[in-house]
Coordinates of N, CA and C and ligand atoms in Angstrom, one line a residue:
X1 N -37.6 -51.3 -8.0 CA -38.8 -51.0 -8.7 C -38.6 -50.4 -10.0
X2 N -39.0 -50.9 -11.1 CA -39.1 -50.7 -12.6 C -40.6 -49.7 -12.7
X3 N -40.1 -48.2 -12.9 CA -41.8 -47.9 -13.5 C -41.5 -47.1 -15.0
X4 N -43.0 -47.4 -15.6 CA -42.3 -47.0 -17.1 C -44.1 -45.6 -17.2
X5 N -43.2 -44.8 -17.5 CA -44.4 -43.5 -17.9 C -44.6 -43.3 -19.0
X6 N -45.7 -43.3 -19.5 CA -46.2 -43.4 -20.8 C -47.3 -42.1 -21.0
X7 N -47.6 -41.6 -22.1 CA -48.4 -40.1 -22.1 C -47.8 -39.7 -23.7
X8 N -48.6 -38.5 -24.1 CA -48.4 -37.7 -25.3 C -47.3 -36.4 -25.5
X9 N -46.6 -36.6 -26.1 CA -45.8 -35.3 -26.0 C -46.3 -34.2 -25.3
X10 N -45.8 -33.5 -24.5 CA -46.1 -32.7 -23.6 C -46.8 -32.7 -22.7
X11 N -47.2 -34.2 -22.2 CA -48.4 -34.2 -20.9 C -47.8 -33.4 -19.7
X12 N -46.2 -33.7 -20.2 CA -45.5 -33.3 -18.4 C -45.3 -34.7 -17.6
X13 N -44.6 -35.9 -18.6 CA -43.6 -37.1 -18.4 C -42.6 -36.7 -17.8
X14 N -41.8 -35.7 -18.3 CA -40.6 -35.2 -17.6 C -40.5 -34.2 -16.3
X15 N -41.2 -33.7 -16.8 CA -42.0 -32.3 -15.8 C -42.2 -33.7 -13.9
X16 N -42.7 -34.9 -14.2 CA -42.7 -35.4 -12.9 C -42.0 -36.1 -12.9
X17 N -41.2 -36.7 -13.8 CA -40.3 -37.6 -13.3 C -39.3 -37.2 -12.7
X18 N -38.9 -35.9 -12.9 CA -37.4 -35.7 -12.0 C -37.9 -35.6 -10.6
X19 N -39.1 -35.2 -10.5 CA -39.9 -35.2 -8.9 C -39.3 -36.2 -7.9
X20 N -40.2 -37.1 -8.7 CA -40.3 -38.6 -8.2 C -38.4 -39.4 -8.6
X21 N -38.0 -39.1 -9.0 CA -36.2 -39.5 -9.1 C -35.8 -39.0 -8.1
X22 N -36.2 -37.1 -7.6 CA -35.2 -36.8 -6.3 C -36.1 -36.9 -5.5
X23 N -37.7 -37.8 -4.9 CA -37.5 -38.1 -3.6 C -37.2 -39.8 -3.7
X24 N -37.2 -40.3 -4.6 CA -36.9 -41.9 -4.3 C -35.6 -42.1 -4.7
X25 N -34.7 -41.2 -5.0 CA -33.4 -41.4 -5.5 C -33.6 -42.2 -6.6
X26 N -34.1 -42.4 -7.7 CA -34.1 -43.4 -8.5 C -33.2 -42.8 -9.9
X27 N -33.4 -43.7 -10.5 CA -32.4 -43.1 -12.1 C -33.5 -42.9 -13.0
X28 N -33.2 -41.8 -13.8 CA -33.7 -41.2 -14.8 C -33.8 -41.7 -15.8
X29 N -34.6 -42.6 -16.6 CA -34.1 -42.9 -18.2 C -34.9 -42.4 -18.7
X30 N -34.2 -41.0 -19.3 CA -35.3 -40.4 -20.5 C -34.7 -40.7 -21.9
X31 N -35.4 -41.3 -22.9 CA -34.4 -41.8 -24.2 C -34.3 -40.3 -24.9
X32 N -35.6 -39.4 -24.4 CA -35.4 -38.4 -25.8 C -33.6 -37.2 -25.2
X33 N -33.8 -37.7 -23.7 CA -32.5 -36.8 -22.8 C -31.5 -37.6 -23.8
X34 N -31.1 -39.1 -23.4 CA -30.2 -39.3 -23.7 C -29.6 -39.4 -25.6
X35 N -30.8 -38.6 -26.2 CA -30.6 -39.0 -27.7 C -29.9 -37.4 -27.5
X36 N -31.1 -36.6 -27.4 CA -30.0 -35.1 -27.3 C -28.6 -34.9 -26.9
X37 N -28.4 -35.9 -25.8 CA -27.0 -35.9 -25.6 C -26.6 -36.0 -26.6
X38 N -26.5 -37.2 -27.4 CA -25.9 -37.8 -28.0 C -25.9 -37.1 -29.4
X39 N -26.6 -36.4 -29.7 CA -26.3 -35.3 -31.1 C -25.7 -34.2 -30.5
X40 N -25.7 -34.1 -29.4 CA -24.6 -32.7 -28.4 C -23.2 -33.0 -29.0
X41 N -23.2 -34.3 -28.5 CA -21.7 -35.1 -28.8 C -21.1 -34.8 -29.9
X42 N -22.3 -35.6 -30.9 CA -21.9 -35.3 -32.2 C -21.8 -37.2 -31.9
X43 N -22.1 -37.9 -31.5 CA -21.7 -39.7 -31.7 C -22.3 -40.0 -33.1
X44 N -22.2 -41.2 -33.2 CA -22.9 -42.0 -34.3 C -24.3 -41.9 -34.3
X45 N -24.5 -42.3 -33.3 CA -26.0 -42.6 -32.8 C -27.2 -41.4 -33.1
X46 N -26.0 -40.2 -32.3 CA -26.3 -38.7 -32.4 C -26.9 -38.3 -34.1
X47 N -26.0 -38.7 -34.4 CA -25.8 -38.3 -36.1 C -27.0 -38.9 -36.6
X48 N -27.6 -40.3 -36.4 CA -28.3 -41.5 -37.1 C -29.8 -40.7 -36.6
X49 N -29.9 -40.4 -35.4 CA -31.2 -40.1 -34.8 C -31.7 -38.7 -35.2
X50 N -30.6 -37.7 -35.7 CA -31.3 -36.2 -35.9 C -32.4 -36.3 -36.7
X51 N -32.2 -36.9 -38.1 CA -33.5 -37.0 -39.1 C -34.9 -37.4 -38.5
X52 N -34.3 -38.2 -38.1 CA -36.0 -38.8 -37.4 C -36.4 -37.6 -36.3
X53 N -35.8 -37.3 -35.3 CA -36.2 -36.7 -34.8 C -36.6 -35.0 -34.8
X54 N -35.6 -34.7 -35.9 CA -36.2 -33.1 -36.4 C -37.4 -33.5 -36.9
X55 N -37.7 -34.4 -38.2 CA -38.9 -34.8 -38.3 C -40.2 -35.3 -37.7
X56 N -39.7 -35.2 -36.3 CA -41.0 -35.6 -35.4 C -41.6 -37.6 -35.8
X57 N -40.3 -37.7 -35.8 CA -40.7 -39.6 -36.2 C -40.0 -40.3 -35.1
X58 N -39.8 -41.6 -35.3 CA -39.3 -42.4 -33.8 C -38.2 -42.9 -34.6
X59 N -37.0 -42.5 -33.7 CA -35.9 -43.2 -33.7 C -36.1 -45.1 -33.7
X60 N -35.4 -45.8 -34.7 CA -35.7 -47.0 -34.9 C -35.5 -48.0 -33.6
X61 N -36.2 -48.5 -33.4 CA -36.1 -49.4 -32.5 C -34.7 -50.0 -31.9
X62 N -34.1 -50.8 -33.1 CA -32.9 -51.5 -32.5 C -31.8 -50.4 -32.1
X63 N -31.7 -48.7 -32.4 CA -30.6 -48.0 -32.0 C -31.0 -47.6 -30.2
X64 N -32.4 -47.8 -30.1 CA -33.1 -47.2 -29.0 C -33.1 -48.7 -27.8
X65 N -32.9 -49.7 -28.5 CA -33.0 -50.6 -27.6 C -31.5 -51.1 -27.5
X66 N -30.3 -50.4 -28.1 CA -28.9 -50.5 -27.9 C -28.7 -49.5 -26.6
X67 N -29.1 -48.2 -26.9 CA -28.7 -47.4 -26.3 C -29.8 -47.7 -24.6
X68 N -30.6 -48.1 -24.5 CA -31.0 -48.3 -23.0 C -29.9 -49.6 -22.4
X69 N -29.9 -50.2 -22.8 CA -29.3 -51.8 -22.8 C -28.3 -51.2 -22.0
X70 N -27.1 -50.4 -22.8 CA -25.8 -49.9 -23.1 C -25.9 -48.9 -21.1
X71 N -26.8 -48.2 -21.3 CA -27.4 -47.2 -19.7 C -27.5 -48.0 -19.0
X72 N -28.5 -49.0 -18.8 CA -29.0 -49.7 -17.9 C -28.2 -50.0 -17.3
X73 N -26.7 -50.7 -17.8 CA -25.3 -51.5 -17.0 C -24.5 -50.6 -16.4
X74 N -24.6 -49.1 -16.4 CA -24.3 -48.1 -15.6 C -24.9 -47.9 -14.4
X75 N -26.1 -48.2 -14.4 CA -27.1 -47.8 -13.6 C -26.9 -49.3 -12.3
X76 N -26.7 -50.1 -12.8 CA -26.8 -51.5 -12.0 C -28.4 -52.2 -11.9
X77 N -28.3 -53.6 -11.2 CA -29.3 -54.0 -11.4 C -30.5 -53.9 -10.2
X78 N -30.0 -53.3 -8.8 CA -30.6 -52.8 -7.8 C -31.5 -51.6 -7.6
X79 N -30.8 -50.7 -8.4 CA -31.2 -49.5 -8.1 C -32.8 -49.0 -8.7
X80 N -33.7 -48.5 -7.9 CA -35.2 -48.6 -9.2 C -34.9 -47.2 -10.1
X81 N -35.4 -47.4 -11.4 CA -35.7 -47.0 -12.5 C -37.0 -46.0 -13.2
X82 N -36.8 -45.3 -13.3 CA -37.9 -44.2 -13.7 C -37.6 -44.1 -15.4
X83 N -38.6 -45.0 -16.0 CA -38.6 -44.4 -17.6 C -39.4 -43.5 -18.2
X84 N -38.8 -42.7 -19.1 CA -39.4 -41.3 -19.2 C -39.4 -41.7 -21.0
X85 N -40.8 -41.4 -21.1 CA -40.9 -41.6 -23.0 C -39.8 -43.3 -23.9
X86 N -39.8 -44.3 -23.0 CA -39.6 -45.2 -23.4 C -40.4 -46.4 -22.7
X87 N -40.7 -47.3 -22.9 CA -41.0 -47.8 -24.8 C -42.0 -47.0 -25.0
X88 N -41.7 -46.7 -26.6 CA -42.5 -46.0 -27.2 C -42.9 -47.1 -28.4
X89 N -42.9 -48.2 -28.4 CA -43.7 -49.0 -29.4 C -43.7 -50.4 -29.2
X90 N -44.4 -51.6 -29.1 CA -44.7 -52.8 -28.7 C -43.5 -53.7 -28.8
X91 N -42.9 -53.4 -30.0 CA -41.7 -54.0 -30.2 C -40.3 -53.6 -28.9
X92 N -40.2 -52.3 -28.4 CA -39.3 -51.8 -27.7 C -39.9 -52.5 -26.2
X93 N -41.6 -52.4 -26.3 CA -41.3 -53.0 -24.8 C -41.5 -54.7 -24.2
X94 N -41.3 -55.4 -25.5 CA -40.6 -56.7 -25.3 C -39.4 -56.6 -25.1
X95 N -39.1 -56.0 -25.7 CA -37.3 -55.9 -26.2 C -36.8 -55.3 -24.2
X96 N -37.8 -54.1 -23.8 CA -37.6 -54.2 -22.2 C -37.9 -55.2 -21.5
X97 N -38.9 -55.9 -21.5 CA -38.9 -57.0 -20.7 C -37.9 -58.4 -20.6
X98 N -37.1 -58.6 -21.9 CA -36.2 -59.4 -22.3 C -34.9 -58.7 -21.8
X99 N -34.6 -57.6 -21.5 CA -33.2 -57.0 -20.6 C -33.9 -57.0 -19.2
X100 N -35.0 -57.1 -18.7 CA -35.1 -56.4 -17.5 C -35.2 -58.3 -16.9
X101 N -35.6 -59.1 -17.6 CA -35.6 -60.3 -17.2 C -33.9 -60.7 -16.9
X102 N -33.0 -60.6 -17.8 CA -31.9 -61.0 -17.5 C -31.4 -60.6 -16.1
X103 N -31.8 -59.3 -15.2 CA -31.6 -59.7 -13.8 C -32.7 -59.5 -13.1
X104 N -33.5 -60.3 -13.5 CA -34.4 -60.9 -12.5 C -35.5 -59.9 -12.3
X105 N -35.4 -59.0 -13.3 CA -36.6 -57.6 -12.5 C -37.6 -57.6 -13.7
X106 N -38.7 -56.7 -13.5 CA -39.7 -56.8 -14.4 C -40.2 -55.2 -14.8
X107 N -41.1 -54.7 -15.1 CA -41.8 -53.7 -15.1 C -43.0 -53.4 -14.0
X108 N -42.4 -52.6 -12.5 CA -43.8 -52.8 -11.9 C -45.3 -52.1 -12.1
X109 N -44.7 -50.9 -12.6 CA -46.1 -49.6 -12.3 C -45.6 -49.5 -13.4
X110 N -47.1 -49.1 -14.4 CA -47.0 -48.4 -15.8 C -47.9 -46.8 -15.2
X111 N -47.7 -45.8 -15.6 CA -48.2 -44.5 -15.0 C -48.5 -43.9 -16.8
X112 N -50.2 -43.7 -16.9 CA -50.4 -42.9 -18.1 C -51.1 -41.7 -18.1
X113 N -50.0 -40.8 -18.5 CA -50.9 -39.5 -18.4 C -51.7 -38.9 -19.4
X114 N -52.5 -38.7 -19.1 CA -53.3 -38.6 -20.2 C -53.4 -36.8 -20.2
X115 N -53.6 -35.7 -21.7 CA -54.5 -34.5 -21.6 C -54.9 -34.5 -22.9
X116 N -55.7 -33.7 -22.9 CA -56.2 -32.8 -24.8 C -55.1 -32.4 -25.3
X117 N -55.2 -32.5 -26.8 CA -54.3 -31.5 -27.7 C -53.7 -30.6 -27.5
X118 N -54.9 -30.1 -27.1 CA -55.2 -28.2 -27.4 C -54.2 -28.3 -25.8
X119 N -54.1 -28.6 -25.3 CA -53.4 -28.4 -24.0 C -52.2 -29.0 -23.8
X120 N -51.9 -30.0 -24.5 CA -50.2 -30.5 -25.1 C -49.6 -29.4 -26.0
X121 N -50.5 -29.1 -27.4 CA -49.7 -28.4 -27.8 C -49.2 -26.6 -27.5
X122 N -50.0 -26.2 -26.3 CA -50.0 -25.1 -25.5 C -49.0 -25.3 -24.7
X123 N -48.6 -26.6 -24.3 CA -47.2 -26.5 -23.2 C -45.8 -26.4 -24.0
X124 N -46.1 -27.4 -25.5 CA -44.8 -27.1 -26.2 C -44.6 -26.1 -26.6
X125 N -45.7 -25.5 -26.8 CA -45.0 -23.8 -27.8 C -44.6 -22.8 -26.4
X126 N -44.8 -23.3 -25.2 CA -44.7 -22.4 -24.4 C -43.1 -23.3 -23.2
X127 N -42.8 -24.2 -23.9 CA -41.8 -25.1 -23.5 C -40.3 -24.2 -23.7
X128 N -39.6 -24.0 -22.7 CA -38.2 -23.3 -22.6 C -36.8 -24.6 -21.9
X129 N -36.4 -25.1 -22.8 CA -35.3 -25.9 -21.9 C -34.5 -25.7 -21.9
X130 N -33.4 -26.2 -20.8 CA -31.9 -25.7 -20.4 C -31.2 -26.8 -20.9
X131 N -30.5 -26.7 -22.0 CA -29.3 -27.2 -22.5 C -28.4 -27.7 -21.5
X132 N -28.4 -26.8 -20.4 CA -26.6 -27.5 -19.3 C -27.3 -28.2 -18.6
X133 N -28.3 -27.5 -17.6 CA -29.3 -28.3 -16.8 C -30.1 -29.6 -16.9
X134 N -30.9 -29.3 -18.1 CA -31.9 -30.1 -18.2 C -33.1 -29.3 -17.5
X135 N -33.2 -28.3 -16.6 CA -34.3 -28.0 -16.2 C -35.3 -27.5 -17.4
X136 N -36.8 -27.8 -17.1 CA -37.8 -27.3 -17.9 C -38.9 -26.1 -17.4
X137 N -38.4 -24.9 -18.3 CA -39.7 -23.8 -17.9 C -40.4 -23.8 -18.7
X138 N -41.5 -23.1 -19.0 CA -42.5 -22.8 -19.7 C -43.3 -21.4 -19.7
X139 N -43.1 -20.5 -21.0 CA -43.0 -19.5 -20.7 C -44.4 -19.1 -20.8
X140 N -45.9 -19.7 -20.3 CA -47.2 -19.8 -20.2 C -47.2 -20.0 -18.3
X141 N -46.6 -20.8 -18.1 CA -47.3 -21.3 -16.8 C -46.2 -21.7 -15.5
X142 N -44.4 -21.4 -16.3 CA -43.9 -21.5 -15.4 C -42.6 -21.0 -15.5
X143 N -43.0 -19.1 -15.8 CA -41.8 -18.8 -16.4 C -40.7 -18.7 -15.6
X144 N -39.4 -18.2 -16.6 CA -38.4 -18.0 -15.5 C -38.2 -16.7 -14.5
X145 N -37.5 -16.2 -14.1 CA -37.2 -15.2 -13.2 C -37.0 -14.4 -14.4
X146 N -35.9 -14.5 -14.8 CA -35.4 -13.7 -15.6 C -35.2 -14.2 -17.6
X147 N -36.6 -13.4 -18.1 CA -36.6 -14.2 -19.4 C -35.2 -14.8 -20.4
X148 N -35.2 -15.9 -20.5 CA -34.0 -16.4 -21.5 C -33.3 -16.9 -20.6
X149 N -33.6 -17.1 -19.3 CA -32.5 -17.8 -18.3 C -32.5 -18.5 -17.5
X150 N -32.0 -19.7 -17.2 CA -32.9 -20.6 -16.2 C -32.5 -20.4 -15.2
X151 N -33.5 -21.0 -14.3 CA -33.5 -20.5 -13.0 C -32.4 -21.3 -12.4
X152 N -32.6 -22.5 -12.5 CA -31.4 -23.3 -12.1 C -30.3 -23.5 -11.9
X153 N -29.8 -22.6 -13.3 CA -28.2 -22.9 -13.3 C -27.6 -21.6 -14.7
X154 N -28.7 -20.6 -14.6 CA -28.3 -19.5 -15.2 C -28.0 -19.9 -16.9
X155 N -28.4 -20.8 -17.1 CA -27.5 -21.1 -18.7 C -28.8 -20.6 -19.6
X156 N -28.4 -20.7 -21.1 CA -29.5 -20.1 -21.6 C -30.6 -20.8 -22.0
X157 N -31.5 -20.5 -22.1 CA -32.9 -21.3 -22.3 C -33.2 -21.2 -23.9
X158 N -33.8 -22.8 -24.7 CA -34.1 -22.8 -25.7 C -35.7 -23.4 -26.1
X159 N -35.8 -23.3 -27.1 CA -37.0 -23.7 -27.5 C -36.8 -24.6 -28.5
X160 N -36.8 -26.2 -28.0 CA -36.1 -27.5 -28.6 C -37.2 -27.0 -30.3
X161 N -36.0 -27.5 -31.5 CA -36.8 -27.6 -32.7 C -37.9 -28.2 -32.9
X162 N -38.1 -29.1 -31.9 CA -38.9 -30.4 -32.7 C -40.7 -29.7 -31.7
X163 N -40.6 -28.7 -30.9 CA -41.3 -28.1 -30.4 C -42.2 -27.0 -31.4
X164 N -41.6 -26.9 -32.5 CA -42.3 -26.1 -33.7 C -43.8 -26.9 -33.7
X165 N -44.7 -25.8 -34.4 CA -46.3 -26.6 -34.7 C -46.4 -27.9 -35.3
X166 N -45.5 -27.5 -36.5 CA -45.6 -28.2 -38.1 C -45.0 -29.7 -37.4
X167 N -44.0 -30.1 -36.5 CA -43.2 -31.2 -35.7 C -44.2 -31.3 -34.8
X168 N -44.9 -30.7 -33.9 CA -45.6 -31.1 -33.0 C -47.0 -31.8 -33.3
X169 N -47.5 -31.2 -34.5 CA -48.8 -32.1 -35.1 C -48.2 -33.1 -35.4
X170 N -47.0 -33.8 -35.9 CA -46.4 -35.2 -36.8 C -46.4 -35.7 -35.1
X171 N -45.5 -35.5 -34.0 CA -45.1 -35.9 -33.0 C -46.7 -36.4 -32.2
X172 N -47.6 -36.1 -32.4 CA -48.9 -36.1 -31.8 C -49.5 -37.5 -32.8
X173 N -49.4 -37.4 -33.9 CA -49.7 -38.4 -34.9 C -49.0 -39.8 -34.3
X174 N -48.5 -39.6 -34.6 CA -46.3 -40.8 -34.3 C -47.2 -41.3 -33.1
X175 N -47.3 -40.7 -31.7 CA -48.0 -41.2 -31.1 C -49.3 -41.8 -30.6
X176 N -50.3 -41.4 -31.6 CA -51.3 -42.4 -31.8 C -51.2 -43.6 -32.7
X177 N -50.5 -43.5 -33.4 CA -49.9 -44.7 -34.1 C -49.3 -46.0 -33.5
X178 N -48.3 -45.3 -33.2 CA -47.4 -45.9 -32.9 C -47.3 -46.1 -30.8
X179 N -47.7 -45.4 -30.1 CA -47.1 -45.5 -29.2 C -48.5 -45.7 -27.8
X180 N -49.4 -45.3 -29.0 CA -50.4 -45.7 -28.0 C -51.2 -46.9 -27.5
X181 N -50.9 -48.0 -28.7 CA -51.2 -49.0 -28.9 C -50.3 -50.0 -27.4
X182 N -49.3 -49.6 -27.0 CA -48.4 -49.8 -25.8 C -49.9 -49.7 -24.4
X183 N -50.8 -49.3 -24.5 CA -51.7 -49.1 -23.2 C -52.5 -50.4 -23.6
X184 N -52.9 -50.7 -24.3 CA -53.5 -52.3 -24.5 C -52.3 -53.0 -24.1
X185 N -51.3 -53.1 -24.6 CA -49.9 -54.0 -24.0 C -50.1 -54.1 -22.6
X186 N -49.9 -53.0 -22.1 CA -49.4 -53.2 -20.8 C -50.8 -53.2 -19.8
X187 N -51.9 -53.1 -20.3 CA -53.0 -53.7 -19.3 C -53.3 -54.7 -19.2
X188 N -52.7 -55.3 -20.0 CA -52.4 -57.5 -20.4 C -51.7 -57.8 -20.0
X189 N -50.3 -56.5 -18.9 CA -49.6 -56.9 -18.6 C -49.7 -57.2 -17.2
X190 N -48.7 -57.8 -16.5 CA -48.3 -58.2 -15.3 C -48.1 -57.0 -14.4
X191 N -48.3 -56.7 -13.0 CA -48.3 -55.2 -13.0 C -49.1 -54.3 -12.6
X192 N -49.1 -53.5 -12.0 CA -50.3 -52.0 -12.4 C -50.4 -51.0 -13.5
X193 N -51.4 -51.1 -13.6 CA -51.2 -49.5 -15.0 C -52.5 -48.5 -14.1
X194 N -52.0 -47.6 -14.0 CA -52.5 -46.0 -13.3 C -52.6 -44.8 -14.3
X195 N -54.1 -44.9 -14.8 CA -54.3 -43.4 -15.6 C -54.3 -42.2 -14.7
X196 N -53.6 -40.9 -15.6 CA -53.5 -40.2 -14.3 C -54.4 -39.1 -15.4
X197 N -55.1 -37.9 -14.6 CA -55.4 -36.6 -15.7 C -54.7 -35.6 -15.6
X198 N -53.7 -35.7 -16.3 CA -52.7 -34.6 -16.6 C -52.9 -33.1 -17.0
X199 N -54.4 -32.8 -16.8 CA -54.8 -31.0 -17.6 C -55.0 -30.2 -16.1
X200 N -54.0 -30.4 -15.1 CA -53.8 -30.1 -13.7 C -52.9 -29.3 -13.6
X201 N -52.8 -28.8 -12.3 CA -51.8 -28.7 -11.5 C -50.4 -29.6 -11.4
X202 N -49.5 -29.3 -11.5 CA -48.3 -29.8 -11.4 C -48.2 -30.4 -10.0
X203 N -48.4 -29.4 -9.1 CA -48.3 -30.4 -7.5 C -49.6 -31.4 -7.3
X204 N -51.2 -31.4 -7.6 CA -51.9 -31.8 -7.5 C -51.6 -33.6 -8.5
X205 N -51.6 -33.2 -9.7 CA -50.6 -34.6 -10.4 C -49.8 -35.5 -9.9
X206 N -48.6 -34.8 -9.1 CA -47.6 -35.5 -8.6 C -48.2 -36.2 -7.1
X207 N -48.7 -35.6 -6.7 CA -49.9 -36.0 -5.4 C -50.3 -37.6 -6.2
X208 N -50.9 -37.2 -6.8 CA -51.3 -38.7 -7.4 C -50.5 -39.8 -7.7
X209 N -49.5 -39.5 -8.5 CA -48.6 -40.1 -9.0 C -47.4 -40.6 -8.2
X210 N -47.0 -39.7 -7.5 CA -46.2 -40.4 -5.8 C -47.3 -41.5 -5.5
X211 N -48.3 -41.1 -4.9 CA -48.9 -42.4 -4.7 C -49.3 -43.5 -5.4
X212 N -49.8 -43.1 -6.7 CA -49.6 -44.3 -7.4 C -48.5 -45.1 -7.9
X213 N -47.1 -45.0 -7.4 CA -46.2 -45.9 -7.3 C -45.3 -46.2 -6.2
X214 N -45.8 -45.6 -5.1 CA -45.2 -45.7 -4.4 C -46.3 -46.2 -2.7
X215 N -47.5 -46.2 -3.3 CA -48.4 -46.7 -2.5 C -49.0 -46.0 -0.9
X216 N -48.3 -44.6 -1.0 CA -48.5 -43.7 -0.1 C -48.5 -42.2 -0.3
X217 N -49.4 -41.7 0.0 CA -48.9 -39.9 0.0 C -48.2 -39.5 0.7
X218 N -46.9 -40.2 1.4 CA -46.0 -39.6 2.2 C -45.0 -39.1 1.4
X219 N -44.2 -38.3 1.2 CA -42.9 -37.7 0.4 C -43.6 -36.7 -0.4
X220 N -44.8 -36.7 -0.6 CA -45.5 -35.8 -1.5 C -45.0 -34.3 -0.8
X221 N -44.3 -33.5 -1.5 CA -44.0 -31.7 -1.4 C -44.6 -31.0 -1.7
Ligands
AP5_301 P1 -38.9 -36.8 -25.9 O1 -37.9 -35.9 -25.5 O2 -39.1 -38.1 -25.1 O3 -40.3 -36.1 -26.2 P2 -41.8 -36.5 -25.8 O4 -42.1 -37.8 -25.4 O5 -42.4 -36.1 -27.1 O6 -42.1 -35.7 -24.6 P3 -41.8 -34.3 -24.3 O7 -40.4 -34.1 -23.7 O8 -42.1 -33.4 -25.4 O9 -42.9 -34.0 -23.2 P4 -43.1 -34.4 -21.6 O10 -44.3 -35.3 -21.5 O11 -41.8 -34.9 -21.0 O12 -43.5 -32.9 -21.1 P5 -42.6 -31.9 -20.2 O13 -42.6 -32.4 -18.8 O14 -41.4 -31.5 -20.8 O15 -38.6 -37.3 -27.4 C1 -38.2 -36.4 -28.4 C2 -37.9 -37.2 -29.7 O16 -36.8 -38.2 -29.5 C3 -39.0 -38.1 -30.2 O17 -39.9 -37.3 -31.1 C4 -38.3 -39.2 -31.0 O18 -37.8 -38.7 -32.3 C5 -37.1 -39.4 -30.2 N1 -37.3 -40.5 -29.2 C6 -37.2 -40.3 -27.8 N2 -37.5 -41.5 -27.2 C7 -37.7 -42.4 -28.2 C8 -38.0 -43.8 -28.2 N3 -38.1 -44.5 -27.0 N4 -38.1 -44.4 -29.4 C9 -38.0 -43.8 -30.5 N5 -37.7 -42.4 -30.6 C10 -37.5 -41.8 -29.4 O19 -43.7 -30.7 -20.2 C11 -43.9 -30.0 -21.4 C12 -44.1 -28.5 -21.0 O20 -45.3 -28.3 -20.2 C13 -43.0 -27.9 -20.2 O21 -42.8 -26.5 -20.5 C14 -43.5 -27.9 -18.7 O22 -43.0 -26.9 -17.9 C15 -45.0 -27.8 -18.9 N6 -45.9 -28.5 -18.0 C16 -45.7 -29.8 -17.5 N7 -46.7 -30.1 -16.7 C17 -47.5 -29.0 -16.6 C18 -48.7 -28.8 -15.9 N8 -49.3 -29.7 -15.1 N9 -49.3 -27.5 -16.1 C19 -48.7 -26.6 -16.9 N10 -47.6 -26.8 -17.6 C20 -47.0 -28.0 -17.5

């Protein structure tokens, strides 16, 4: 099963995807995870993507549709797929359908979450992430134990740059432009597409969203 999640910076894409990864075992593809890697590293790629992305703009297409391509053949062609913030523009999600054709799979469930501004940009300024981990707190609605620290794995908690106001208004833009125009795509497409309302509950959400791709409320925690 191929599902691709689509939503506005900060609806809380990632906030359920790792849900739904550890009860279906599935693989993670978050492009903005694996672009951070990849300026962690210090790679090429790393290097090519910081501009755009300190500036709250989209990494160009063909480095974004190298680097999934490049994952994907780690992952194998069996295993299902959880995309997190990709495609993010009409061009990227031909460019998926043309890898995901080569073995034989498709895109099943598109999942859109939808909230207000005023409530996206309340989760990013209140957004804390774990560099080792990957875990996400939020120091409004889901703080840590112990401020500056994550719960998970004790490393220290940051407040990614591009979470600033001045980046998060451009990053809000970027995606009306550019990334929203993908919800007409994919309701033309082959498939389901499932709006979800994201100004929830975190367990109440995932309630939904377990079921909308998985066709049951069983596994829901
Ligand atoms: P990326 O990392 O993908 O950022 P994004 O799509 O802007 O999404 P976010 O990670 O900001 O939000 P989210 O929806 O995952 O929310 P989260 O669960 O963390 O991309 C970053 C950059 O990389 C881009 O700007 C671009 O430059 C580049 N890039 C990445 N992919 C690209 C691509 N395909 N093409 C081109 N460029 C690309 O939740 C947010 C906060 O809210 C957290 O603190 C969380 O704890 C909290 N929260 C979540 N749900 C709830 C809830 N229900 N109630 C209360 N709080 C909640």
């Amino acid at each position: 099963m191929v599902v691709v999640l689509l939503g506005p910076p900060g609806v809380g894409k990632g906030t359920q995807a790792v849900r739904l990864v550890d009860d279906l075992s599935a693989a993670h593809v978050s492009t903005g995870d694996l672009l951070r890697a990849a300026r962690r590293e210090g790679t090429e790629l790393g290097n090519l993507a910081q501009g755009f992305m300190d500036r709250g703009e989209l990494v160009p297409d063909d480095l974004i549709l190298d680097l999934v391509k490049e994952h994907l053949i780690g992952i194998g062609a069996s295993r299902d797929v959880i995309f997190d913030g990709f495609p993010r523009t009409t061009d990227q999600a031909t460019g998926l359908d043309v890898v995901l054709e080569t073995s034989g799979r498709k895109v099943d469930t598109v999942v859109l979450f939808e909230a207000p501004d005023d409530v996206l940009v309340q989760r990013l300024s209140g957004r804390r992430s774990c560099p080792d981990c990957g875990a996400v707190h939020n120091a409004y609605f889901s703080p840590p134990a112990v401020e500056g620290v994550c719960d998970r794995c004790g490393g220290t908690l940051q407040h990614r740059a591009d979470d600033e106001p001045d980046t998060v208004k451009r990053r809000l833009q970027v995606y009306l432009d550019q990334t929203a125009p993908l919800i007409a795509f994919y309701e033309d497409h082959p498939g389901t597409m499932t709006r979800i309302g994201a100004d929830r509950d975190v367990e109440a959400i995932y309630a939904e969203f377990n079921s909308a791709v998985t066709g049951s409320s069983e596994g829901v925690s």
